[in-house]
Coordinates of C-alpha atoms in Angstrom, one line a residue:
R1 CA -46.8 51.3 -22.6
L2 CA -50.2 49.9 -21.9
G3 CA -50.4 47.9 -18.7
S4 CA -48.7 44.8 -17.4
G5 CA -49.6 41.3 -18.7
T6 CA -50.5 40.1 -22.0
A7 CA -53.2 41.7 -24.3
S8 CA -55.3 39.2 -26.1
S9 CA -58.9 38.6 -27.3
S10 CA -59.8 37.0 -24.0
T11 CA -58.4 39.7 -21.7
F12 CA -59.2 43.4 -21.0
L13 CA -57.1 46.3 -19.7
R14 CA -58.3 47.1 -16.1
G15 CA -58.1 50.6 -14.5
D16 CA -55.0 49.7 -12.5
Q17 CA -53.2 49.1 -15.8
T18 CA -53.1 45.3 -15.6
Y19 CA -54.7 42.8 -18.0
A20 CA -57.2 40.4 -16.6
A21 CA -59.3 37.7 -18.1
A22 CA -62.7 38.8 -19.4
G23 CA -65.9 37.7 -18.0
E24 CA -67.1 35.1 -15.3
S25 CA -68.5 31.7 -15.8
N26 CA -71.8 32.4 -14.0
T27 CA -71.8 29.1 -12.2
P28 CA -73.2 27.4 -10.4
S29 CA -76.5 27.8 -12.0
F30 CA -79.7 25.7 -12.4
L31 CA -83.2 25.7 -13.7
A32 CA -85.7 23.5 -12.1
Y33 CA -89.4 23.2 -13.0
K34 CA -92.6 21.2 -12.3
T35 CA -95.5 20.8 -14.6
A36 CA -97.7 18.8 -12.3
N37 CA -99.9 20.3 -9.7
T38 CA -98.9 21.4 -6.2
S39 CA -101.8 21.4 -3.9
A40 CA -102.1 24.6 -1.8
A41 CA -104.3 25.0 1.1
N42 CA -106.2 28.2 1.4
A43 CA -104.3 31.1 3.2
T44 CA -101.2 29.0 3.8
H45 CA -97.6 29.3 2.5
T46 CA -96.9 26.0 0.7
A47 CA -93.5 24.8 -0.3
I48 CA -93.0 24.6 -4.0
I49 CA -90.7 21.7 -4.9
N50 CA -89.7 21.7 -8.5
T51 CA -89.1 18.0 -9.4
S52 CA -87.3 18.2 -12.7
E53 CA -84.2 20.1 -13.9
L54 CA -83.3 21.5 -17.3
Y55 CA -79.8 21.9 -16.1
D56 CA -77.9 22.0 -12.8
T57 CA -74.1 22.8 -13.3
A58 CA -73.0 21.9 -9.8
S59 CA -75.8 19.5 -8.7
A60 CA -76.7 22.3 -6.2
Y61 CA -80.5 22.0 -6.5
D62 CA -82.2 19.1 -4.7
T63 CA -85.4 17.9 -6.5
S64 CA -86.6 16.2 -3.4
T65 CA -86.6 19.2 -1.0
G66 CA -86.7 22.1 -3.5
R67 CA -83.6 23.7 -2.1
F68 CA -80.8 25.4 -4.0
T69 CA -77.5 25.2 -1.9
P70 CA -74.8 27.0 -3.8
Q71 CA -71.3 25.5 -3.1
T72 CA -69.6 28.9 -4.2
A73 CA -69.9 32.1 -2.3
G74 CA -71.1 35.2 -4.2
K75 CA -74.1 37.2 -5.4
Y76 CA -76.7 35.2 -7.3
L77 CA -79.7 36.3 -9.4
F78 CA -82.8 34.3 -8.6
I79 CA -85.9 33.9 -10.9
A80 CA -89.1 32.1 -9.7
S81 CA -92.6 31.8 -11.1
I82 CA -95.9 30.0 -10.3
R83 CA -99.0 29.8 -12.4
A84 CA -102.6 29.5 -10.9
Q85 CA -106.2 29.8 -11.8
F86 CA -108.0 30.9 -8.6
G87 CA -110.7 33.3 -9.8
S88 CA -110.4 36.4 -7.9
A89 CA -107.8 35.1 -5.4
R90 CA -104.6 36.6 -4.3
T91 CA -101.4 34.8 -5.3
I92 CA -98.1 35.3 -3.5
L93 CA -94.7 33.9 -4.4
Q94 CA -91.8 34.1 -1.9
L95 CA -88.2 33.3 -2.2
L96 CA -86.7 32.2 1.1
K97 CA -83.1 32.2 2.3
N98 CA -82.3 29.5 4.9
G99 CA -86.1 29.0 5.4
G100 CA -86.5 32.6 6.8
G101 CA -89.2 35.2 5.8
P102 CA -89.0 37.1 2.6
T103 CA -87.6 40.7 2.2
P104 CA -89.3 43.0 -0.4
Q105 CA -86.8 41.7 -3.0
Q106 CA -88.0 38.2 -2.4
Y107 CA -91.7 38.7 -2.9
G108 CA -94.1 38.5 -5.9
E109 CA -97.8 39.1 -5.7
N110 CA -100.6 39.0 -8.2
G111 CA -104.3 40.0 -7.4
N112 CA -106.3 38.1 -10.0
T113 CA -109.6 40.0 -10.6
D114 CA -110.6 38.3 -13.8
T115 CA -112.4 35.0 -12.8
G116 CA -111.3 32.1 -15.0
S117 CA -108.0 33.6 -16.1
H118 CA -104.6 32.1 -15.5
T119 CA -102.2 34.2 -13.5
R120 CA -98.5 33.9 -13.5
T121 CA -96.6 35.4 -10.5
Y122 CA -92.9 36.1 -10.7
C123 CA -90.2 36.9 -8.2
I124 CA -86.7 38.2 -9.3
A125 CA -84.1 38.9 -6.6
I126 CA -80.3 39.2 -6.0
H127 CA -78.9 37.5 -2.9
E128 CA -75.6 37.1 -1.3
A129 CA -74.7 33.4 -0.6
N130 CA -71.9 32.2 1.7
G131 CA -71.5 29.0 -0.2
S132 CA -72.8 25.6 1.2
S133 CA -73.9 27.2 4.5
D134 CA -76.9 28.9 2.8
Y135 CA -79.9 27.5 0.9
F136 CA -82.8 29.0 -1.1
S137 CA -86.3 27.7 -1.6
M138 CA -89.8 29.0 -2.7
T139 CA -93.3 29.0 -1.4
G140 CA -96.7 29.9 -2.9
Y141 CA -99.7 31.3 -1.2
Q142 CA -103.2 31.7 -2.3
N143 CA -106.5 32.9 -0.5
S144 CA -109.3 31.6 -2.8
G145 CA -111.3 30.1 0.1
S146 CA -110.4 26.5 -0.6
T147 CA -107.5 24.2 -1.6
Q148 CA -106.2 25.0 -5.1
N149 CA -103.4 24.0 -7.3
F150 CA -100.3 25.8 -8.4
W151 CA -98.8 24.3 -11.7
D152 CA -96.2 25.1 -14.2
T153 CA -93.8 26.4 -11.6
S154 CA -90.1 27.2 -12.0
F155 CA -87.0 28.3 -10.0
A156 CA -83.7 29.3 -11.3
A157 CA -80.5 31.1 -10.3
F158 CA -77.0 31.8 -11.5
R159 CA -73.9 33.4 -9.8
I160 CA -73.4 36.9 -11.0
T161 CA -70.3 38.0 -9.1
A162 CA -68.0 36.9 -6.3

């Protein structure tokens, strides 16, 4: 006898010999972006607010504040990117939880040494969220010596497990 429960194409046999539903829904999830410029002062962390959404399964991303507030507790995979053209400037992208400073998993950096080239800086991280008591946002930093623009930015996340 194999396990308790009902075997089907949508269940699997777990190690404890019970059948369980396969997969998770990976929601809530969102993908927000901005194609217009975000002005970034020299040597300053600037909030990146993506003002358009490709999708947002739980209306958890706020296009006016740039914050993702998951309503469901769990672990989330975050992906963020910024694009810049600053000559030989350093570009940093940070993912922040509840407005706090980044940890190494929340940090992307690109030292552009090719003047005139476009750089894209990425940050990929996994974070635990307690549901609606946590929020996530992103900032960009550049040190070109003057105010510059970030453009073609994006911010996405989806729940990977409870």
